[in-house]
PDB file of N, CA, C and O in Angstrom:
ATOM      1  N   UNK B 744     -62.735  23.644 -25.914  1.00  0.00           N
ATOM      2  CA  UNK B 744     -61.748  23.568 -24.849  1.00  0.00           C
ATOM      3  C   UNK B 744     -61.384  22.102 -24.660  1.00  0.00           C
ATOM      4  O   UNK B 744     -62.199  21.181 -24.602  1.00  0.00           O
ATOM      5  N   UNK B 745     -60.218  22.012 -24.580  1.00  0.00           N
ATOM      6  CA  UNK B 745     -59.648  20.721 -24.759  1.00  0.00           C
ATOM      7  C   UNK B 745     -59.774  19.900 -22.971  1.00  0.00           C
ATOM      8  O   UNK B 745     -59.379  20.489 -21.965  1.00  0.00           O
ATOM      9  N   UNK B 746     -60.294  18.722 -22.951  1.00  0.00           N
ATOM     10  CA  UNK B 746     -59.923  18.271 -21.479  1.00  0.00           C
ATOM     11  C   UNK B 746     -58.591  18.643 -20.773  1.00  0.00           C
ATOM     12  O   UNK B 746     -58.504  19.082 -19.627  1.00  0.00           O
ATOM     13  N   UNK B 747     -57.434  18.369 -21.739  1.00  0.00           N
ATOM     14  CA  UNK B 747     -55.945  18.750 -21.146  1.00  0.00           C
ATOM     15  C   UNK B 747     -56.047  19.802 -20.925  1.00  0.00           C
ATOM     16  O   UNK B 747     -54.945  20.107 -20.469  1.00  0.00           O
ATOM     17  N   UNK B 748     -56.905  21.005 -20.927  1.00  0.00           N
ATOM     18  CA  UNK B 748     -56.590  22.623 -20.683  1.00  0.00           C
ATOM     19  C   UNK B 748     -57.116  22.081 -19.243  1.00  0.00           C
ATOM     20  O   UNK B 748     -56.268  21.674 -18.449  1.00  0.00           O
ATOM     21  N   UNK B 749     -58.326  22.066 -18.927  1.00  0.00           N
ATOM     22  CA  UNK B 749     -58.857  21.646 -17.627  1.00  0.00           C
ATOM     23  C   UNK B 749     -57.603  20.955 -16.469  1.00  0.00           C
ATOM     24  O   UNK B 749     -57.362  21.249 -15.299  1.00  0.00           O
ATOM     25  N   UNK B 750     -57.140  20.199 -17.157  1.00  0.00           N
ATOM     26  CA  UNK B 750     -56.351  19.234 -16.271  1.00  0.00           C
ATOM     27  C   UNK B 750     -54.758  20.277 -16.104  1.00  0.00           C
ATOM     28  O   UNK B 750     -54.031  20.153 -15.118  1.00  0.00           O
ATOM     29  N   UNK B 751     -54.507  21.072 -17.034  1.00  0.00           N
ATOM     30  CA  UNK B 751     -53.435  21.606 -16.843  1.00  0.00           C
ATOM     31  C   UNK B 751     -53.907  23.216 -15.519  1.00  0.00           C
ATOM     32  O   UNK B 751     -53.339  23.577 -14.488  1.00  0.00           O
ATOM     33  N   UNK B 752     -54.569  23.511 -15.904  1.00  0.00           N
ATOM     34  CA  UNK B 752     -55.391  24.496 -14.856  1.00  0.00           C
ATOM     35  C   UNK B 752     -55.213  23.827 -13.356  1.00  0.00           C
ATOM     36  O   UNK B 752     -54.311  24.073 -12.555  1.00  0.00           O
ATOM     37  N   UNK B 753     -56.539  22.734 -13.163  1.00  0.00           N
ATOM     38  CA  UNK B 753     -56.740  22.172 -12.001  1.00  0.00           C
ATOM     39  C   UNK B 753     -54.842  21.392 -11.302  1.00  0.00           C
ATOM     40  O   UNK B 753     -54.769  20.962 -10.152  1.00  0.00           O
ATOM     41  N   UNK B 754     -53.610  21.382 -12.241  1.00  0.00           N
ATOM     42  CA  UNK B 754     -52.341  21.184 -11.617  1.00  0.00           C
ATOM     43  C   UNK B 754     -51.822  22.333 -11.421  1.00  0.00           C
ATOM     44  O   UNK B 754     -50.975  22.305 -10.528  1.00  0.00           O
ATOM     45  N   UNK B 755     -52.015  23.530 -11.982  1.00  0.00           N
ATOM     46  CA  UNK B 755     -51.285  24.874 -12.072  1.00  0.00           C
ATOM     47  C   UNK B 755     -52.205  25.102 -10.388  1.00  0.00           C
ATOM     48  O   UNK B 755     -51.396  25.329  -9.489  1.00  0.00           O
ATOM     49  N   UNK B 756     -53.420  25.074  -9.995  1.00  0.00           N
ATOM     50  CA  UNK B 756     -54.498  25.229  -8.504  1.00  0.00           C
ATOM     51  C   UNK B 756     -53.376  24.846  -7.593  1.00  0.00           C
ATOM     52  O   UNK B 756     -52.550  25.523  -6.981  1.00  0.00           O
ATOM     53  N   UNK B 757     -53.586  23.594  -7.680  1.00  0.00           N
ATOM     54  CA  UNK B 757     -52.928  22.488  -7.132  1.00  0.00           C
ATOM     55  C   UNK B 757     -51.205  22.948  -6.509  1.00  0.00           C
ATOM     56  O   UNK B 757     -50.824  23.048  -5.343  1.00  0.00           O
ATOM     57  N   UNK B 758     -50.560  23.122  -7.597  1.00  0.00           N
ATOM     58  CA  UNK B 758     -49.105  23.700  -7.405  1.00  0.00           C
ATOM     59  C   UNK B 758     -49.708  25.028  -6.348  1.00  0.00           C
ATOM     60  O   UNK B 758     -49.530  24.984  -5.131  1.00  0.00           O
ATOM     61  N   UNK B 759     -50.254  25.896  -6.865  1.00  0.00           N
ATOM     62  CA  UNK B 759     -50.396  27.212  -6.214  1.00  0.00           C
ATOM     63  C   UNK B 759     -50.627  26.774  -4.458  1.00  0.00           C
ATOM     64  O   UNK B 759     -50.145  27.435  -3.539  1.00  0.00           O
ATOM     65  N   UNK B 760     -51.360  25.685  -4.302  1.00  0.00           N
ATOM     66  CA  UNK B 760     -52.070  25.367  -3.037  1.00  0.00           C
ATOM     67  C   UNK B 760     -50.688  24.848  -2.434  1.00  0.00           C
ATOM     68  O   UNK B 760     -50.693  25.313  -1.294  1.00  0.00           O
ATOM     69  N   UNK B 761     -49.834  24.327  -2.557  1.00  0.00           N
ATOM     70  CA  UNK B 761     -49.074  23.918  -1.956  1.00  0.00           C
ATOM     71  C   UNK B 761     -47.993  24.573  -1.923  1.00  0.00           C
ATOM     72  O   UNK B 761     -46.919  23.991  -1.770  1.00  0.00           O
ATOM     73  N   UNK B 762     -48.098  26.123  -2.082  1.00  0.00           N
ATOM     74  CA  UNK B 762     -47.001  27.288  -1.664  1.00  0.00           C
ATOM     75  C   UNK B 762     -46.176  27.589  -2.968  1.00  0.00           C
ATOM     76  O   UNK B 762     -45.155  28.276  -2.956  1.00  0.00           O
ATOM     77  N   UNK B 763     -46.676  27.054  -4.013  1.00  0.00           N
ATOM     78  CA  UNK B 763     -46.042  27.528  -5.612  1.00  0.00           C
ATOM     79  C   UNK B 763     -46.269  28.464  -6.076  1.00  0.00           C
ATOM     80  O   UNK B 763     -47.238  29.101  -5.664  1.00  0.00           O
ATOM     81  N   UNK B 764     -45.562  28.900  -7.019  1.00  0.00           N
ATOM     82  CA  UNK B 764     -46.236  29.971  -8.104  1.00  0.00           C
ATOM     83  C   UNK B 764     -47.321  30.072  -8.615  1.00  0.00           C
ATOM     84  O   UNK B 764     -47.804  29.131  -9.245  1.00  0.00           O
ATOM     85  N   UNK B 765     -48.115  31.541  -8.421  1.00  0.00           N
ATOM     86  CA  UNK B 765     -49.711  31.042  -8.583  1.00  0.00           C
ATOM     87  C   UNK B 765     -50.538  30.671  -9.586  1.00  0.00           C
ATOM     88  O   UNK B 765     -49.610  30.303 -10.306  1.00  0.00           O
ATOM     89  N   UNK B 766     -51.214  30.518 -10.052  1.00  0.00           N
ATOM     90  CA  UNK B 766     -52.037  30.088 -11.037  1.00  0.00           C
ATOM     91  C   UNK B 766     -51.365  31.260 -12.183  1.00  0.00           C
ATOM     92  O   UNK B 766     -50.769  32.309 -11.941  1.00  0.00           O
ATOM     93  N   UNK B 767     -51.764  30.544 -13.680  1.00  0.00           N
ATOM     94  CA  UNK B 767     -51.417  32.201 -14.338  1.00  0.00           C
ATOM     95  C   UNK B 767     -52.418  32.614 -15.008  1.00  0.00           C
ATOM     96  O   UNK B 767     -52.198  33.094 -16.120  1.00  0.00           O
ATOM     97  N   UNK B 768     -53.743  32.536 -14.520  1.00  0.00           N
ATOM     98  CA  UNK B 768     -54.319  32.890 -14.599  1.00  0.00           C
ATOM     99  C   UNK B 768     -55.569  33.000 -13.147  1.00  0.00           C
ATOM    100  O   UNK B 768     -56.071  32.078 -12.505  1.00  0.00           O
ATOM    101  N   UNK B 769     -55.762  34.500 -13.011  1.00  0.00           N
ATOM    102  CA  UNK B 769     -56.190  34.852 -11.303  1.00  0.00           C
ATOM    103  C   UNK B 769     -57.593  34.537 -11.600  1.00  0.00           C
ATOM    104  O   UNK B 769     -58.065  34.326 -12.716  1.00  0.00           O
ATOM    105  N   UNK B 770     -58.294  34.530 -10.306  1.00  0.00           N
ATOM    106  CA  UNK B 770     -59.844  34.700 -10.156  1.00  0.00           C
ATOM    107  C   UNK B 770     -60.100  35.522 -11.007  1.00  0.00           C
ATOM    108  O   UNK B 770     -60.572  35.064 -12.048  1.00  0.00           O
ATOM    109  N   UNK B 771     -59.883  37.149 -10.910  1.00  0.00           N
ATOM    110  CA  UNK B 771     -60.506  38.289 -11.454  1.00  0.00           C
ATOM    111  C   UNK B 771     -60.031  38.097 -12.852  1.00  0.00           C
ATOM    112  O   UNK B 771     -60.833  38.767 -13.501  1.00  0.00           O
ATOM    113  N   UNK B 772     -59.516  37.773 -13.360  1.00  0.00           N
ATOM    114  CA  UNK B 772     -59.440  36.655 -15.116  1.00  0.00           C
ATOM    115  C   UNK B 772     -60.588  35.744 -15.864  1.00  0.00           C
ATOM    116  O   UNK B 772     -61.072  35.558 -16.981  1.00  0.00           O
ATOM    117  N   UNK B 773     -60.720  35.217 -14.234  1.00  0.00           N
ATOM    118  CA  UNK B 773     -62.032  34.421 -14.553  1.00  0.00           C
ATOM    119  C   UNK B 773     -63.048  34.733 -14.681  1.00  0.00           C
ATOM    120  O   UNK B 773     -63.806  34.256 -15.525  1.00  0.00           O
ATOM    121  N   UNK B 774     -63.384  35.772 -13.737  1.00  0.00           N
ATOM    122  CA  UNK B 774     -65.002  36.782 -13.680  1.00  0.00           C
ATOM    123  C   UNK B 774     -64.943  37.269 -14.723  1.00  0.00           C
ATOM    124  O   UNK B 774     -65.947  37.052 -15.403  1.00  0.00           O
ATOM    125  N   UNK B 775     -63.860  38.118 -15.391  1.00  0.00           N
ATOM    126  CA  UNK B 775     -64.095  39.129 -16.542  1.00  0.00           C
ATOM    127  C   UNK B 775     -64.540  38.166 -17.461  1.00  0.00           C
ATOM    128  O   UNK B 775     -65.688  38.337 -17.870  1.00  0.00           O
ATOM    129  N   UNK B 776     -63.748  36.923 -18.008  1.00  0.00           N
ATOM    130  CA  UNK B 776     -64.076  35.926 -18.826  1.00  0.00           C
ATOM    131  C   UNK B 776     -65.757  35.544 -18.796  1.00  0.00           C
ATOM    132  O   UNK B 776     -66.466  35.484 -19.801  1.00  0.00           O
ATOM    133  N   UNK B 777     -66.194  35.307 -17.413  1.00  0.00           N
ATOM    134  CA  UNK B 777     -67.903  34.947 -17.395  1.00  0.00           C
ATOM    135  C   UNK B 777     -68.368  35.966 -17.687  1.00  0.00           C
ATOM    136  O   UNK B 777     -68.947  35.766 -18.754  1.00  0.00           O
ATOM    137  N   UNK B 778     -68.505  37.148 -17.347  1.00  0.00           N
ATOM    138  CA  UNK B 778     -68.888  38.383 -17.918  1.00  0.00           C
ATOM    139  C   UNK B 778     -68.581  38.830 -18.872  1.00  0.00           C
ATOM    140  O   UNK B 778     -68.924  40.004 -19.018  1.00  0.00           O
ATOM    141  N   UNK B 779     -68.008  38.354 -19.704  1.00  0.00           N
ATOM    142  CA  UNK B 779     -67.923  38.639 -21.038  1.00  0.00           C
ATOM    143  C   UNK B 779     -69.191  37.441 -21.482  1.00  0.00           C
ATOM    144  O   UNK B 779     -70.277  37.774 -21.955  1.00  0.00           O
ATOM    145  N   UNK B 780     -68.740  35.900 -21.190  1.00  0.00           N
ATOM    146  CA  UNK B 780     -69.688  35.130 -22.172  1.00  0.00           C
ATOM    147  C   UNK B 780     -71.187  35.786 -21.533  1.00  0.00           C
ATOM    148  O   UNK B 780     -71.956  36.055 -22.456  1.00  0.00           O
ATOM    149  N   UNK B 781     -71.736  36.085 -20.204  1.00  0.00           N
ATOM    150  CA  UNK B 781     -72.472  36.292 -19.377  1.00  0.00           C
ATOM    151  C   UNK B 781     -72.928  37.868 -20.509  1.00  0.00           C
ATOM    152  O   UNK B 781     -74.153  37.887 -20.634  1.00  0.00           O
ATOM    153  N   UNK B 782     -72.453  38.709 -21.047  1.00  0.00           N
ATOM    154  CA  UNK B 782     -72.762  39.866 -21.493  1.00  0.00           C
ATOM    155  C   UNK B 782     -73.229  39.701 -23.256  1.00  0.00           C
ATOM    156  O   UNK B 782     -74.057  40.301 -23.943  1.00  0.00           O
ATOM    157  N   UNK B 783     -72.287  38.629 -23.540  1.00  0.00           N
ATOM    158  CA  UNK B 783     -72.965  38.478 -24.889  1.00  0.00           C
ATOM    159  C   UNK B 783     -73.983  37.573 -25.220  1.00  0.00           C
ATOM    160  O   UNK B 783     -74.568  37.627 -26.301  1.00  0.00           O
ATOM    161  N   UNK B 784     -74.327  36.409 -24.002  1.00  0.00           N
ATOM    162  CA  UNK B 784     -75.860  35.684 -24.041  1.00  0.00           C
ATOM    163  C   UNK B 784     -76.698  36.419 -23.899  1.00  0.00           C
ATOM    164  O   UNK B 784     -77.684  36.310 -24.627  1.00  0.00           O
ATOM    165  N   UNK B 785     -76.633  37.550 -22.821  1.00  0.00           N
ATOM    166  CA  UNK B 785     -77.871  38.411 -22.519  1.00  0.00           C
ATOM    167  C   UNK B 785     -77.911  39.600 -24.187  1.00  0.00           C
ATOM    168  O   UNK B 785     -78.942  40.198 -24.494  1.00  0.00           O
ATOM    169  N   UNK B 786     -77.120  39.663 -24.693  1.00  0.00           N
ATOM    170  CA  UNK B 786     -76.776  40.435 -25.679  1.00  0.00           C
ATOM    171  C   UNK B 786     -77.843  39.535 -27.007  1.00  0.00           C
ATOM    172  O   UNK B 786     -78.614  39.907 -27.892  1.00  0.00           O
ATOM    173  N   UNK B 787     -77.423  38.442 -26.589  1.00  0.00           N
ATOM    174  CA  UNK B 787     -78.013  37.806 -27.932  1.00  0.00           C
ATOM    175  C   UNK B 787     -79.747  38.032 -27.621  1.00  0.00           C
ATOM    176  O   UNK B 787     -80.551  38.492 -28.432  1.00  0.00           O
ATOM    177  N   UNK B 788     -80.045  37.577 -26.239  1.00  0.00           N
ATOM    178  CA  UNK B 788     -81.159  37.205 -26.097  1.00  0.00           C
ATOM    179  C   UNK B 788     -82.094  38.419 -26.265  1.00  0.00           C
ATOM    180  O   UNK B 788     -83.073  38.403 -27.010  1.00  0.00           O
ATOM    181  N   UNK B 789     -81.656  39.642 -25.394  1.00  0.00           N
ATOM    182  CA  UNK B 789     -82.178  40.897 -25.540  1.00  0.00           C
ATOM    183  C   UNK B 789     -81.897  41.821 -27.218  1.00  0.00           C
ATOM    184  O   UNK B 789     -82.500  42.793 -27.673  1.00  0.00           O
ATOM    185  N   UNK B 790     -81.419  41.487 -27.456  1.00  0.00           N
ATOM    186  CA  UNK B 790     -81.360  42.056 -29.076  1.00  0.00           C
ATOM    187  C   UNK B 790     -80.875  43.041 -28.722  1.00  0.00           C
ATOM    188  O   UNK B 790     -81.563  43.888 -29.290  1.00  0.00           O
ATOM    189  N   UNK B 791     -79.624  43.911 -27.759  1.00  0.00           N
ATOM    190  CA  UNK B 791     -79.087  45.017 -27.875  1.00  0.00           C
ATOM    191  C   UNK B 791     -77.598  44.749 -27.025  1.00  0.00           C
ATOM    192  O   UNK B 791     -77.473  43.743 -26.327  1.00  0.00           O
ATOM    193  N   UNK B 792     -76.677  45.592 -27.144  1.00  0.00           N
ATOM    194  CA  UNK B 792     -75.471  45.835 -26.762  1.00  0.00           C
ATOM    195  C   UNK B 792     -75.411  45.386 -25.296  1.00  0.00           C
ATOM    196  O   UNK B 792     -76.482  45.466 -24.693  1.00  0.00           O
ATOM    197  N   UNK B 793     -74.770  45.109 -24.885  1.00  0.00           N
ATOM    198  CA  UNK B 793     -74.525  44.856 -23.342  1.00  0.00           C
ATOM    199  C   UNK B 793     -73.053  44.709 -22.862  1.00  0.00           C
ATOM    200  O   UNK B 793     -72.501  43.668 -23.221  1.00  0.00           O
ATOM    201  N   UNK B 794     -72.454  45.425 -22.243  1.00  0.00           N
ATOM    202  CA  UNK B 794     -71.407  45.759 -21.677  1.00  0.00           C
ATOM    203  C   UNK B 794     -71.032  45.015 -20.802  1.00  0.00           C
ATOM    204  O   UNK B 794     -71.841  44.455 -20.063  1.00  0.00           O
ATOM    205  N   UNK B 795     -69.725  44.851 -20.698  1.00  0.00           N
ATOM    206  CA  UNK B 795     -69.202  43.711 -19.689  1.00  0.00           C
ATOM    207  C   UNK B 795     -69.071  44.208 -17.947  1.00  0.00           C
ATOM    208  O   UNK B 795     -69.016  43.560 -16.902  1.00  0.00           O
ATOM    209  N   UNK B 796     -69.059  45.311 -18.186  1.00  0.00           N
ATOM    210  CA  UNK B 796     -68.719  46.045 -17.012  1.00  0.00           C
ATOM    211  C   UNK B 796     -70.578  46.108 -16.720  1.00  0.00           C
ATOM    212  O   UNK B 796     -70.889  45.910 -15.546  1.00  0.00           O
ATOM    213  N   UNK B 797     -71.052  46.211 -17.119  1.00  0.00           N
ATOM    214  CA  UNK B 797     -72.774  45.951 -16.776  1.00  0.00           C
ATOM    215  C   UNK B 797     -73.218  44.498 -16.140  1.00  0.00           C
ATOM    216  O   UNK B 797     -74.145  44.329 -15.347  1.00  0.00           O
ATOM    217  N   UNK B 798     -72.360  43.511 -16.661  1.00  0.00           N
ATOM    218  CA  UNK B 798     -72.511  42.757 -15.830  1.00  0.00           C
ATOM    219  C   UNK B 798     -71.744  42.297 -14.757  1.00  0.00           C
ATOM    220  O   UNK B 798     -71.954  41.310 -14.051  1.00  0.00           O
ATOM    221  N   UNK B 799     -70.663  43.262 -14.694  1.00  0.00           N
ATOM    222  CA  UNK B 799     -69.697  42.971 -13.243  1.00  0.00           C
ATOM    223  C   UNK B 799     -69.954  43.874 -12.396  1.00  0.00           C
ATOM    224  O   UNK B 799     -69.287  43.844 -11.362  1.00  0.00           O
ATOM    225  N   UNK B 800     -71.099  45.073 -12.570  1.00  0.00           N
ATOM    226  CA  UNK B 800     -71.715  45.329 -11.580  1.00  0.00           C
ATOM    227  C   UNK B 800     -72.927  44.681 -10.989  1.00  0.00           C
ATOM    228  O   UNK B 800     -73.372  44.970  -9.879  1.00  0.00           O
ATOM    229  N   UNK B 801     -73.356  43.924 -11.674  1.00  0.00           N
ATOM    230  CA  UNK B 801     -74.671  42.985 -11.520  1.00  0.00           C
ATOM    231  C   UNK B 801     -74.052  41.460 -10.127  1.00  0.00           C
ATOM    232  O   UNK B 801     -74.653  40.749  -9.322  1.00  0.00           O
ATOM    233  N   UNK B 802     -72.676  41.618 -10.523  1.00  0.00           N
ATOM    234  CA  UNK B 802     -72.072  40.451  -9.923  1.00  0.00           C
ATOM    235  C   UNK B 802     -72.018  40.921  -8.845  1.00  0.00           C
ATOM    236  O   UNK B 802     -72.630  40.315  -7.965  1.00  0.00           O
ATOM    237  N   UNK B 803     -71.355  42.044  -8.510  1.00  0.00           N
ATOM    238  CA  UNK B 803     -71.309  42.868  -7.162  1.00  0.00           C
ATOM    239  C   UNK B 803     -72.164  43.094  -6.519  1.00  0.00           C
ATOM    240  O   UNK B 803     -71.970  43.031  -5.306  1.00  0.00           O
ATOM    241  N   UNK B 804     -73.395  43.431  -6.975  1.00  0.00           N
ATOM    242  CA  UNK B 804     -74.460  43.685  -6.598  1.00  0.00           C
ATOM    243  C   UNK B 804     -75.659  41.976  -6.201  1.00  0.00           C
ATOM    244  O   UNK B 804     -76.800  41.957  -5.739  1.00  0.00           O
ATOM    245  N   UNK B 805     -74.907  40.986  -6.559  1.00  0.00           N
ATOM    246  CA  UNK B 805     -75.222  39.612  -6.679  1.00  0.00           C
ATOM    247  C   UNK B 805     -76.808  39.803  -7.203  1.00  0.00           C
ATOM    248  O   UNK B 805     -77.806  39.684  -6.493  1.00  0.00           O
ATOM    249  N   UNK B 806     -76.772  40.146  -8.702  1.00  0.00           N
ATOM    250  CA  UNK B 806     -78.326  40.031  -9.238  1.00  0.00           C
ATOM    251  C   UNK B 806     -78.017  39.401 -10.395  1.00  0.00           C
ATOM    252  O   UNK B 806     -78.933  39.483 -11.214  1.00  0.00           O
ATOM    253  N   UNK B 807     -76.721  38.586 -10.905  1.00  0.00           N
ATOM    254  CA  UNK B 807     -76.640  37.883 -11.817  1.00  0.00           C
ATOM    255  C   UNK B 807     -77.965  36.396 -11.476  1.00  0.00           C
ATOM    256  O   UNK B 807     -78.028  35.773 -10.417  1.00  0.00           O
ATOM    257  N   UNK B 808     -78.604  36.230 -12.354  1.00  0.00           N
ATOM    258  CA  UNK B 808     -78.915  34.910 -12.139  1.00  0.00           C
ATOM    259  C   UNK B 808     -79.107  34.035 -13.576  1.00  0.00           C
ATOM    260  O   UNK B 808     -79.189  34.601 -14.665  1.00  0.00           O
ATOM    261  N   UNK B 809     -79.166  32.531 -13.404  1.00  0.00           N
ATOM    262  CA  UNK B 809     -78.729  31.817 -14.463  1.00  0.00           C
ATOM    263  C   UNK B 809     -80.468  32.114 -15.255  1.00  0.00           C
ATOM    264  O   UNK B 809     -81.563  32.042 -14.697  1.00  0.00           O
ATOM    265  N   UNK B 810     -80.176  32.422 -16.583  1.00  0.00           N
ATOM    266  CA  UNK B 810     -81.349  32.576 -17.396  1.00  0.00           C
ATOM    267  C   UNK B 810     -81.903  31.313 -18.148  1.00  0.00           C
ATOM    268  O   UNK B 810     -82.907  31.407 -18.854  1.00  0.00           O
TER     269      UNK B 810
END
């Protein structure tokens, strides 16, 4: 990931905060994204399949924790 992606994100926030068009990419973009990398570390570590939706109930349920 390039620094300029970061910096183009944190101005796209920025615009949104000050009554702009919103980000184009939402929160719930972002969770699925951690729960995906979040589903295939535990995937690697446990040696079996793990579903993304397994860990966005874990999020809901706030029993994610950093391994």
């Amino acid at each position: 990931v390039s620094p300029d992606g970061f910096y183009q994100q944190n101005l796209a926030f920025i615009h949104w905060l000050r009554g702009n068009d919103p980000p184009p990419v939402s929160g719930e973009d972002g969770l699925r994204a951690l729960a995906g990398a979040l589903a295939a570390r535990r995937s690697w570590k446990e040696g079996r399949p793990v579903e993304v939706l397994e860990m966005l109930d874990e999020f809901k349920q706030g029993e994610v924790h950093n391994e």
